[in-house]
Amino acid sequence: MFEQLAEVEARYEALSVQLQQAAAGQPAQYAALMKEYKRLTPIVEEYRAYCAAGRRGAEAKELLSSPDRELRALAEEELQEARQEEERAAEQLKVLLLPVDPNDERGVIVEIRGGAGGEEAALFAGVLYRMYTMYAESRRWQTELVGANPTELGGYKEISFTVEGEGAYS
């Protein structure tokens, strides 16, 4: 796994250089490079945190042989913290390295219909619509109303809307 991460970090650095040299006349190529760069950024940052924790742990191990008791106690504490950080980063890296769903970049169409229950079901459909749109706003996704069949009390017999943004599909 860590050989793969070193390759990912090298690719990330190469992308960084390519982005700095990218020509303004090739927006499609620039967009593709930027998309890959953005996808690799959290992986590389977590890998670097993992490596930094490993280095801190190694430095703390060296200090364990010190004759000073206070320094040894601090080194033991630092070693324990470094191991915990290393374990946390390793678990996060496992999650980040999972394959990405190819549909993640797509948007979605959400359709809500008030079922059996009359006006109460329509009111509940309205509450669901509001909940989904507020969630989309919190994730910085764009929503667009496609169609709606409102009721007199503020609910919806049916409502359809689109959600666009990174990760909306998943």
GROMACS .gro file of C-alpha atoms in nm:
model
  170
    1MET     CA    1   0.000   0.000   0.000
    2PHE     CA    2   0.276   0.245   0.088
    3GLU     CA    3   0.460   0.189  -0.242
    4GLN     CA    4   0.136   0.287  -0.413
    5LEU     CA    5   0.112   0.596  -0.194
    6ALA     CA    6   0.464   0.703  -0.283
    7GLU     CA    7   0.367   0.674  -0.651
    8VAL     CA    8   0.053   0.879  -0.586
    9GLU     CA    9   0.262   1.147  -0.417
   10ALA     CA   10   0.502   1.154  -0.713
   11ARG     CA   11   0.207   1.187  -0.954
   12TYR     CA   12   0.068   1.467  -0.736
   13GLU     CA   13   0.397   1.658  -0.755
   14ALA     CA   14   0.412   1.605  -1.133
   15LEU     CA   15   0.057   1.736  -1.167
   16SER     CA   16   0.153   2.040  -0.962
   17VAL     CA   17   0.432   2.117  -1.208
   18GLN     CA   18   0.207   2.052  -1.509
   19LEU     CA   19  -0.061   2.283  -1.373
   20GLN     CA   20   0.192   2.562  -1.331
   21GLN     CA   21   0.302   2.517  -1.694
   22ALA     CA   22  -0.048   2.458  -1.839
   23ALA     CA   23  -0.127   2.674  -2.135
   24ALA     CA   24  -0.429   2.900  -2.114
   25GLY     CA   25  -0.527   2.793  -2.466
   26GLN     CA   26  -0.605   2.437  -2.354
   27PRO     CA   27  -0.889   2.463  -2.102
   28ALA     CA   28  -0.998   2.100  -2.142
   29GLN     CA   29  -0.650   1.971  -2.057
   30TYR     CA   30  -0.622   2.214  -1.766
   31ALA     CA   31  -0.962   2.105  -1.632
   32ALA     CA   32  -0.865   1.736  -1.652
   33LEU     CA   33  -0.535   1.801  -1.472
   34MET     CA   34  -0.709   2.009  -1.207
   35LYS     CA   35  -0.972   1.740  -1.149
   36GLU     CA   36  -0.705   1.475  -1.093
   37TYR     CA   37  -0.505   1.713  -0.872
   38LYS     CA   38  -0.812   1.781  -0.659
   39ARG     CA   39  -0.885   1.406  -0.630
   40LEU     CA   40  -0.527   1.329  -0.516
   41THR     CA   41  -0.494   1.618  -0.268
   42PRO     CA   42  -0.663   1.454   0.036
   43ILE     CA   43  -0.474   1.129  -0.024
   44VAL     CA   44  -0.136   1.301  -0.040
   45GLU     CA   45  -0.210   1.521   0.262
   46GLU     CA   46  -0.306   1.217   0.470
   47TYR     CA   47   0.001   1.025   0.348
   48ARG     CA   48   0.223   1.315   0.448
   49ALA     CA   49   0.057   1.325   0.792
   50TYR     CA   50   0.123   0.950   0.824
   51CYS     CA   51   0.490   0.996   0.733
   52ALA     CA   52   0.528   1.291   0.972
   53ALA     CA   53   0.381   1.082   1.257
   54GLY     CA   54   0.627   0.804   1.174
   55ARG     CA   55   0.918   1.047   1.186
   56ARG     CA   56   0.798   1.189   1.520
   57GLY     CA   57   0.773   0.836   1.656
   58ALA     CA   58   1.126   0.752   1.542
   59GLU     CA   59   1.261   1.068   1.705
   60ALA     CA   60   1.078   0.984   2.027
   61LYS     CA   61   1.226   0.630   2.024
   62GLU     CA   62   1.575   0.778   2.008
   63LEU     CA   63   1.501   0.992   2.313
   64LEU     CA   64   1.385   0.689   2.518
   65SER     CA   65   1.747   0.596   2.586
   66SER     CA   66   1.814   0.933   2.751
   67PRO     CA   67   1.937   0.927   3.114
   68ASP     CA   68   1.698   1.212   3.203
   69ARG     CA   69   1.373   1.068   3.347
   70GLU     CA   70   1.161   1.369   3.253
   71LEU     CA   71   1.286   1.357   2.896
   72ARG     CA   72   1.211   0.982   2.879
   73ALA     CA   73   0.859   1.043   3.010
   74LEU     CA   74   0.801   1.311   2.747
   75ALA     CA   75   0.944   1.082   2.480
   76GLU     CA   76   0.711   0.798   2.583
   77GLU     CA   77   0.413   1.032   2.565
   78GLU     CA   78   0.523   1.163   2.225
   79LEU     CA   79   0.578   0.807   2.099
   80GLN     CA   80   0.227   0.706   2.205
   81GLU     CA   81   0.072   1.014   2.039
   82ALA     CA   82   0.271   0.951   1.721
   83ARG     CA   83   0.156   0.587   1.707
   84GLN     CA   84  -0.208   0.692   1.754
   85GLU     CA   85  -0.175   0.954   1.479
   86GLU     CA   86  -0.007   0.699   1.254
   87GLU     CA   87  -0.288   0.447   1.311
   88ARG     CA   88  -0.555   0.712   1.248
   89ALA     CA   89  -0.385   0.823   0.927
   90ALA     CA   90  -0.345   0.462   0.809
   91GLU     CA   91  -0.718   0.396   0.859
   92GLN     CA   92  -0.806   0.719   0.678
   93LEU     CA   93  -0.574   0.626   0.392
   94LYS     CA   94  -0.750   0.290   0.353
   95VAL     CA   95  -1.079   0.476   0.310
   96LEU     CA   96  -0.931   0.732   0.070
   97LEU     CA   97  -0.779   0.460  -0.149
   98LEU     CA   98  -1.111   0.285  -0.207
   99PRO     CA   99  -1.217   0.291  -0.574
  100VAL     CA  100  -1.421   0.593  -0.677
  101ASP     CA  101  -1.768   0.543  -0.823
  102PRO     CA  102  -1.761   0.668  -1.185
  103ASN     CA  103  -2.106   0.820  -1.133
  104ASP     CA  104  -1.991   1.047  -0.850
  105GLU     CA  105  -1.948   1.341  -1.085
  106ARG     CA  106  -2.307   1.322  -1.205
  107GLY     CA  107  -2.603   1.514  -1.078
  108VAL     CA  108  -2.934   1.365  -0.969
  109ILE     CA  109  -3.303   1.425  -1.019
  110VAL     CA  110  -3.507   1.394  -0.702
  111GLU     CA  111  -3.880   1.335  -0.724
  112ILE     CA  112  -4.102   1.348  -0.417
  113ARG     CA  113  -4.467   1.252  -0.424
  114GLY     CA  114  -4.718   1.282  -0.143
  115GLY     CA  115  -4.857   0.930  -0.115
  116ALA     CA  116  -5.179   0.813   0.043
  117GLY     CA  117  -5.270   1.046   0.323
  118GLY     CA  118  -5.403   1.348   0.141
  119GLU     CA  119  -5.303   1.688   0.270
  120GLU     CA  120  -5.080   1.550   0.548
  121ALA     CA  121  -4.876   1.353   0.293
  122ALA     CA  122  -4.846   1.665   0.078
  123LEU     CA  123  -4.723   1.866   0.377
  124PHE     CA  124  -4.468   1.595   0.454
  125ALA     CA  125  -4.351   1.605   0.089
  126GLY     CA  126  -4.300   1.981   0.134
  127VAL     CA  127  -4.095   1.923   0.448
  128LEU     CA  128  -3.885   1.662   0.265
  129TYR     CA  129  -3.825   1.903  -0.022
  130ARG     CA  130  -3.712   2.174   0.220
  131MET     CA  131  -3.486   1.928   0.404
  132TYR     CA  132  -3.318   1.808   0.084
  133THR     CA  133  -3.264   2.159  -0.051
  134MET     CA  134  -3.116   2.278   0.280
  135TYR     CA  135  -2.883   1.978   0.286
  136ALA     CA  136  -2.779   2.054  -0.072
  137GLU     CA  137  -2.709   2.416   0.024
  138SER     CA  138  -2.493   2.304   0.316
  139ARG     CA  139  -2.290   2.088   0.076
  140ARG     CA  140  -2.268   2.378  -0.175
  141TRP     CA  141  -2.465   2.191  -0.439
  142GLN     CA  142  -2.693   2.369  -0.681
  143THR     CA  143  -3.062   2.279  -0.689
  144GLU     CA  144  -3.309   2.366  -0.961
  145LEU     CA  145  -3.682   2.312  -0.947
  146VAL     CA  146  -3.803   2.107  -1.243
  147GLY     CA  147  -4.171   2.080  -1.166
  148ALA     CA  148  -4.412   2.112  -0.876
  149ASN     CA  149  -4.778   2.056  -0.801
  150PRO     CA  150  -4.841   2.260  -0.483
  151THR     CA  151  -5.141   2.235  -0.252
  152GLU     CA  152  -5.331   2.518  -0.079
  153LEU     CA  153  -5.170   2.455   0.261
  154GLY     CA  154  -4.810   2.482   0.139
  155GLY     CA  155  -4.736   2.117   0.068
  156TYR     CA  156  -4.674   1.939  -0.262
  157LYS     CA  157  -4.865   1.659  -0.427
  158GLU     CA  158  -4.549   1.608  -0.630
  159ILE     CA  159  -4.225   1.798  -0.677
  160SER     CA  160  -3.913   1.731  -0.886
  161PHE     CA  161  -3.577   1.904  -0.868
  162THR     CA  162  -3.220   1.850  -0.981
  163VAL     CA  163  -2.911   1.850  -0.762
  164GLU     CA  164  -2.574   1.927  -0.922
  165GLY     CA  165  -2.234   1.932  -0.757
  166GLU     CA  166  -1.934   1.725  -0.658
  167GLY     CA  167  -2.048   1.407  -0.484
  168ALA     CA  168  -2.420   1.472  -0.529
  169TYR     CA  169  -2.479   1.136  -0.692
  170SER     CA  170  -2.312   0.936  -0.419
   0.00000   0.00000   0.00000
